[in-house]
Short mmCIF file of C-alpha atoms and ligand atoms in Angstrom, two decimals:
data_model
loop_
_atom_site.label_atom_id
_atom_site.label_comp_id
_atom_site.label_asym_id
_atom_site.label_seq_id
_atom_site.Cartn_x
_atom_site.Cartn_y
_atom_site.Cartn_z
CA MET H 1381 19.99 6.15 14.96
CA ILE H 1382 18.37 6.77 18.33
CA LEU H 1383 15.41 9.00 17.67
CA ILE H 1384 12.61 10.47 19.78
CA VAL H 1385 9.36 11.36 18.04
CA LEU H 1386 7.76 13.95 20.28
CA GLY H 1387 4.35 15.54 19.90
CA PRO H 1388 0.77 15.66 21.07
CA PRO H 1389 -1.62 12.70 20.97
CA GLY H 1390 -2.82 12.15 17.42
CA SER H 1391 0.00 14.12 15.77
CA GLY H 1392 1.01 11.03 13.77
CA LYS H 1393 4.00 9.80 15.80
CA GLY H 1394 2.93 6.16 15.60
CA THR H 1395 2.08 6.37 11.88
CA GLN H 1396 5.48 7.84 11.03
CA ALA H 1397 7.42 5.58 13.41
CA LYS H 1398 5.89 2.53 11.66
CA ARG H 1399 6.91 3.92 8.26
CA LEU H 1400 10.48 4.50 9.51
CA THR H 1401 10.65 0.98 10.94
CA ALA H 1402 9.54 -0.44 7.59
CA GLU H 1403 12.07 1.72 5.74
CA LYS H 1404 15.11 1.56 8.04
CA GLY H 1405 14.52 -1.44 10.31
CA TRP H 1406 14.85 0.54 13.57
CA PRO H 1407 12.37 -0.91 16.08
CA GLN H 1408 9.51 1.31 17.28
CA LEU H 1409 9.50 1.50 21.08
CA SER H 1410 6.01 2.74 21.90
CA THR H 1411 5.30 2.97 25.63
CA GLY H 1412 1.57 3.25 24.81
CA ASP H 1413 1.68 -0.08 22.92
CA MET H 1414 3.70 -1.70 25.73
CA LEU H 1415 1.14 -0.57 28.31
CA ARG H 1416 -1.84 -1.69 26.17
CA SER H 1417 -0.18 -5.08 25.74
CA ALA H 1418 0.25 -5.36 29.55
CA ILE H 1419 -3.45 -4.47 29.94
CA ALA H 1420 -4.46 -7.13 27.37
CA GLN H 1421 -2.40 -9.73 29.24
CA GLY H 1422 -4.00 -8.71 32.55
CA THR H 1423 -0.65 -8.20 34.32
CA LYS H 1424 -0.37 -6.25 37.60
CA LEU H 1425 1.43 -3.45 35.73
CA GLY H 1426 -1.33 -3.41 33.10
CA LEU H 1427 -4.08 -3.17 35.72
CA GLU H 1428 -2.29 -0.28 37.43
CA ALA H 1429 -1.67 1.53 34.11
CA LYS H 1430 -5.28 1.14 32.94
CA THR H 1431 -6.69 3.36 35.67
CA PHE H 1432 -4.48 6.24 34.51
CA MET H 1433 -4.90 5.64 30.77
CA ASP H 1434 -8.71 5.45 30.95
CA ARG H 1435 -8.70 8.91 32.56
CA GLY H 1436 -6.25 10.34 29.97
CA GLU H 1437 -3.58 10.83 32.63
CA LEU H 1438 0.07 9.81 32.50
CA VAL H 1439 1.13 6.52 34.03
CA PRO H 1440 3.66 7.18 36.86
CA ASP H 1441 7.24 7.86 35.71
CA SER H 1442 8.64 4.94 37.75
CA VAL H 1443 6.52 2.45 35.75
CA VAL H 1444 7.33 3.69 32.23
CA ILE H 1445 11.01 4.39 32.96
CA GLY H 1446 11.40 0.76 34.06
CA LEU H 1447 9.75 -0.45 30.84
CA ILE H 1448 12.09 1.57 28.64
CA GLN H 1449 15.22 0.69 30.63
CA ASP H 1450 14.47 -3.01 30.04
CA ARG H 1451 13.48 -2.57 26.40
CA ILE H 1452 16.57 -0.66 25.23
CA ARG H 1453 18.79 -3.48 26.52
CA GLN H 1454 17.19 -5.98 24.09
CA PRO H 1455 19.40 -7.17 21.21
CA ASP H 1456 17.16 -5.69 18.47
CA CYS H 1457 17.94 -2.19 19.82
CA GLY H 1458 21.66 -2.59 19.08
CA SER H 1459 21.72 -0.49 15.92
CA GLY H 1460 19.18 2.11 16.99
CA PHE H 1461 15.51 2.58 17.80
CA ILE H 1462 12.62 5.02 17.68
CA LEU H 1463 11.12 6.20 20.97
CA ASP H 1464 7.42 6.90 20.39
CA GLY H 1465 5.54 8.33 23.40
CA PHE H 1466 8.61 8.45 25.66
CA PRO H 1467 9.87 10.65 27.28
CA ARG H 1468 6.67 12.43 28.24
CA THR H 1469 7.93 14.33 31.28
CA VAL H 1470 11.22 16.06 32.06
CA PRO H 1471 12.09 13.43 34.74
CA GLN H 1472 11.58 10.74 32.04
CA ALA H 1473 13.95 12.64 29.71
CA LYS H 1474 16.57 12.81 32.47
CA ALA H 1475 16.16 9.09 33.20
CA LEU H 1476 16.59 8.33 29.49
CA ASP H 1477 19.89 10.26 29.44
CA LEU H 1478 21.14 8.13 32.34
CA ALA H 1479 19.93 4.85 30.81
CA LEU H 1480 21.60 5.64 27.46
CA GLU H 1481 24.82 6.68 29.17
CA ALA H 1482 24.84 3.47 31.23
CA SER H 1483 24.58 1.39 28.06
CA GLY H 1484 27.17 3.42 26.13
CA LYS H 1485 24.57 4.84 23.73
CA LYS H 1486 23.76 8.37 22.64
CA LEU H 1487 20.61 10.13 21.55
CA ASP H 1488 20.86 11.37 17.94
CA LYS H 1489 17.68 13.34 17.17
CA VAL H 1490 14.44 14.59 18.67
CA VAL H 1491 11.72 15.47 16.16
CA LEU H 1492 8.79 17.54 17.43
CA PHE H 1493 5.49 17.11 15.53
CA GLU H 1494 3.66 20.45 15.49
CA ILE H 1495 -0.11 20.62 14.86
CA LYS H 1496 -3.17 22.47 16.21
CA ASP H 1497 -5.42 20.90 18.86
CA GLU H 1498 -8.58 21.13 16.65
CA GLU H 1499 -6.97 18.85 14.06
CA LEU H 1500 -5.89 16.41 16.76
CA VAL H 1501 -9.45 16.00 18.04
CA ARG H 1502 -10.56 15.16 14.48
CA ARG H 1503 -7.76 12.61 14.02
CA LEU H 1504 -8.20 10.89 17.38
CA SER H 1505 -11.99 10.69 17.35
CA GLY H 1506 -11.93 9.07 13.88
CA ARG H 1507 -9.09 6.63 14.57
CA ARG H 1508 -9.80 2.90 14.53
CA THR H 1509 -7.18 0.20 15.18
CA CYS H 1510 -7.08 -3.54 14.68
CA ASP H 1511 -6.32 -4.88 18.15
CA VAL H 1512 -4.82 -8.05 16.63
CA CYS H 1513 -2.40 -6.84 13.93
CA GLY H 1514 -2.13 -3.15 14.91
CA GLN H 1515 -3.17 -1.78 11.49
CA MET H 1516 -4.49 1.77 11.83
CA PHE H 1517 -7.52 3.23 10.06
CA HIS H 1518 -9.34 6.56 10.02
CA VAL H 1519 -13.04 6.92 9.33
CA GLU H 1520 -12.47 10.20 7.44
CA PHE H 1521 -8.89 10.19 6.12
CA GLY H 1522 -8.60 6.47 5.40
CA PRO H 1523 -7.85 3.75 5.04
CA ILE H 1524 -11.52 3.22 5.96
CA PRO H 1525 -12.14 0.18 8.17
CA LYS H 1526 -14.00 -2.56 6.31
CA PRO H 1527 -16.57 -4.76 8.00
CA GLN H 1528 -14.74 -7.19 10.26
CA PRO H 1529 -12.61 -9.18 9.81
CA CYS H 1530 -10.14 -6.75 8.15
CA GLU H 1531 -8.43 -7.69 4.92
CA ARG H 1532 -5.05 -8.56 6.46
CA TYR H 1533 -5.88 -11.37 8.84
CA PRO H 1534 -9.11 -13.32 9.20
CA VAL H 1535 -8.98 -12.88 12.97
CA CYS H 1536 -8.66 -9.06 12.91
CA ASN H 1537 -10.82 -7.01 15.21
CA VAL H 1538 -11.18 -3.30 14.40
CA VAL H 1539 -11.92 -1.26 17.52
CA GLN H 1540 -11.89 2.30 18.84
CA ARG H 1541 -9.28 2.88 21.56
CA SER H 1542 -10.98 3.47 24.92
CA ASP H 1543 -8.98 6.70 25.39
CA ASP H 1544 -10.19 8.11 22.03
CA LYS H 1545 -13.54 9.19 23.57
CA PRO H 1546 -14.14 12.99 23.46
CA GLU H 1547 -13.82 13.64 27.22
CA VAL H 1548 -10.61 11.60 27.47
CA ILE H 1549 -9.14 13.28 24.35
CA THR H 1550 -9.65 16.71 26.00
CA LYS H 1551 -7.84 15.53 29.12
CA ARG H 1552 -4.96 13.99 27.11
CA LEU H 1553 -4.43 17.30 25.30
CA GLN H 1554 -4.38 19.21 28.62
CA VAL H 1555 -1.87 16.73 30.02
CA TYR H 1556 0.27 17.12 26.89
CA HIS H 1557 0.44 20.92 27.20
CA GLN H 1558 1.14 20.82 30.95
CA GLN H 1559 3.53 17.89 31.30
CA THR H 1560 4.94 16.88 27.89
CA ALA H 1561 5.40 20.17 25.99
CA PRO H 1562 8.21 21.18 28.45
CA VAL H 1563 10.20 18.13 27.23
CA ALA H 1564 10.90 20.04 23.97
CA GLY H 1565 12.47 22.80 26.11
CA TYR H 1566 14.69 20.20 27.77
CA TYR H 1567 16.21 19.34 24.35
CA LYS H 1568 16.21 22.90 22.95
CA ASN H 1569 19.87 23.68 23.58
CA THR H 1570 21.25 20.24 22.71
CA GLY H 1571 21.31 20.90 18.95
CA LYS H 1572 19.31 17.69 18.45
CA LEU H 1573 15.79 19.13 18.32
CA LYS H 1574 14.02 19.65 14.97
CA THR H 1575 10.40 20.71 14.48
CA ILE H 1576 8.22 19.54 11.58
CA ASN H 1577 4.75 20.47 10.38
CA ALA H 1578 2.60 17.43 11.22
CA ALA H 1579 -0.61 18.91 9.79
CA GLU H 1580 0.12 17.80 6.22
CA SER H 1581 -0.59 14.49 4.48
CA PRO H 1582 1.18 11.37 5.83
CA ASP H 1583 3.51 11.32 2.77
CA LYS H 1584 4.46 15.00 3.19
CA VAL H 1585 5.07 14.49 6.94
CA GLN H 1586 7.28 11.50 6.11
CA GLU H 1587 9.26 13.68 3.69
CA SER H 1588 9.75 16.37 6.38
CA LEU H 1589 10.77 13.73 8.91
CA ASN H 1590 13.37 12.26 6.55
CA LYS H 1591 14.76 15.76 5.91
CA ALA H 1592 14.97 16.38 9.67
CA LEU H 1593 16.97 13.15 10.07
CA ALA H 1594 19.41 13.87 7.23
P1 AP5 O 3088 0.10 6.59 23.43
O1 AP5 O 3088 -0.35 5.31 22.93
O2 AP5 O 3088 1.55 6.95 23.37
O3 AP5 O 3088 -0.80 7.68 22.77
P2 AP5 O 3088 -0.52 9.20 22.35
O4 AP5 O 3088 0.82 9.80 22.54
O5 AP5 O 3088 -1.61 9.88 23.03
O6 AP5 O 3088 -0.46 9.14 20.85
P3 AP5 O 3088 -1.47 8.46 19.90
O7 AP5 O 3088 -1.13 7.03 19.69
O8 AP5 O 3088 -2.87 8.76 20.34
O9 AP5 O 3088 -1.22 9.32 18.58
P4 AP5 O 3088 -0.03 9.36 17.53
O10 AP5 O 3088 0.70 10.65 17.63
O11 AP5 O 3088 0.80 8.11 17.58
O12 AP5 O 3088 -0.88 9.42 16.19
P5 AP5 O 3088 -1.28 8.24 15.20
O13 AP5 O 3088 -0.13 7.96 14.29
O14 AP5 O 3088 -1.87 7.10 15.96
O15 AP5 O 3088 -0.30 6.75 24.98
C1 AP5 O 3088 -1.57 6.38 25.46
C2 AP5 O 3088 -1.59 6.54 26.99
O16 AP5 O 3088 -0.59 5.68 27.58
C3 AP5 O 3088 -1.24 7.94 27.52
O17 AP5 O 3088 -2.36 8.79 27.55
C4 AP5 O 3088 -0.71 7.59 28.93
O18 AP5 O 3088 -1.77 7.34 29.82
C5 AP5 O 3088 0.03 6.29 28.71
N1 AP5 O 3088 1.45 6.50 28.39
C6 AP5 O 3088 2.08 6.16 27.23
N2 AP5 O 3088 3.38 6.52 27.29
C7 AP5 O 3088 3.57 7.09 28.51
C8 AP5 O 3088 4.70 7.69 29.14
N3 AP5 O 3088 5.89 7.77 28.54
N4 AP5 O 3088 4.53 8.19 30.39
C9 AP5 O 3088 3.35 8.10 31.04
N5 AP5 O 3088 2.22 7.56 30.47
C10 AP5 O 3088 2.35 7.07 29.22
O19 AP5 O 3088 -2.42 8.96 14.33
C11 AP5 O 3088 -3.69 9.26 14.88
C12 AP5 O 3088 -4.77 9.12 13.78
O20 AP5 O 3088 -4.53 10.09 12.77
C13 AP5 O 3088 -4.76 7.75 13.06
O21 AP5 O 3088 -6.08 7.38 12.74
C14 AP5 O 3088 -3.95 7.99 11.80
O22 AP5 O 3088 -4.34 7.13 10.76
C15 AP5 O 3088 -4.30 9.46 11.50
N6 AP5 O 3088 -3.18 10.17 10.90
C16 AP5 O 3088 -1.84 10.06 11.19
N7 AP5 O 3088 -1.13 10.92 10.44
C17 AP5 O 3088 -2.02 11.61 9.67
C18 AP5 O 3088 -1.90 12.67 8.71
N8 AP5 O 3088 -0.69 13.18 8.37
N9 AP5 O 3088 -3.03 13.14 8.14
C19 AP5 O 3088 -4.25 12.63 8.47
N10 AP5 O 3088 -4.45 11.62 9.38
C20 AP5 O 3088 -3.33 11.14 9.98
#
């Protein structure tokens, strides 16, 4: 299964992609995580990406397309993968088509997570993440972050993402509506696009996602 989870920041793409990976074994290819890892390692790519991410803007297409082209050639992507946060522009969607064609693969499904902006602001401003093991928390919806270190690893460090500040969240939502929402239109007539209600509980959203994939 080659699946794209598409939707605004905070709609739960990462949460559901992790659940699918645990259930089905398909790796989660998150361009956001790849870029944050490059930033943490202090690479040239990471330094370039940081300036865009801190402002809530998209990193240039050429950078993220290159990341995905390399990643989908890795052996663990042989029996499918979940694209989380890519494509985010129509040129990225076109580049993905070419990359899949070049490697003899085919996109199976695109699932669009639908949810109102007000709810997204609430989710993003309350999100906390362990920057060591990646476990996600939410100050309101849970699980609630415990005093550090977290319960999973003694070295965990629970932090707020730098782009989850109110002014950056507003910008990310604007960027989504202007540049990423048209990606759904790109897939509209392919017969692969399904829309789910992402405003429900994580278990209900998982149920809808599984139905969309059946
Ligand atoms: P990225 O890391 O991809 O962030 P995003 O798309 O903005 O998505 P988020 O990770 O913020 O949200 P999510 O939908 O995964 O929700 P989550 O499951 O975490 O990108 C960051 C930046 O990198 C971009 O702004 C850009 O600069 C750059 N970038 C990345 N990819 C790029 C690309 N392709 N091109 C150019 N630039 C790129 O959930 C959010 C919170 O809600 C959590 O606390 C969670 O616990 C909670 N939650 C989840 N589901 C539910 C639910 N059903 N009910 C209640 N709470 C829930």
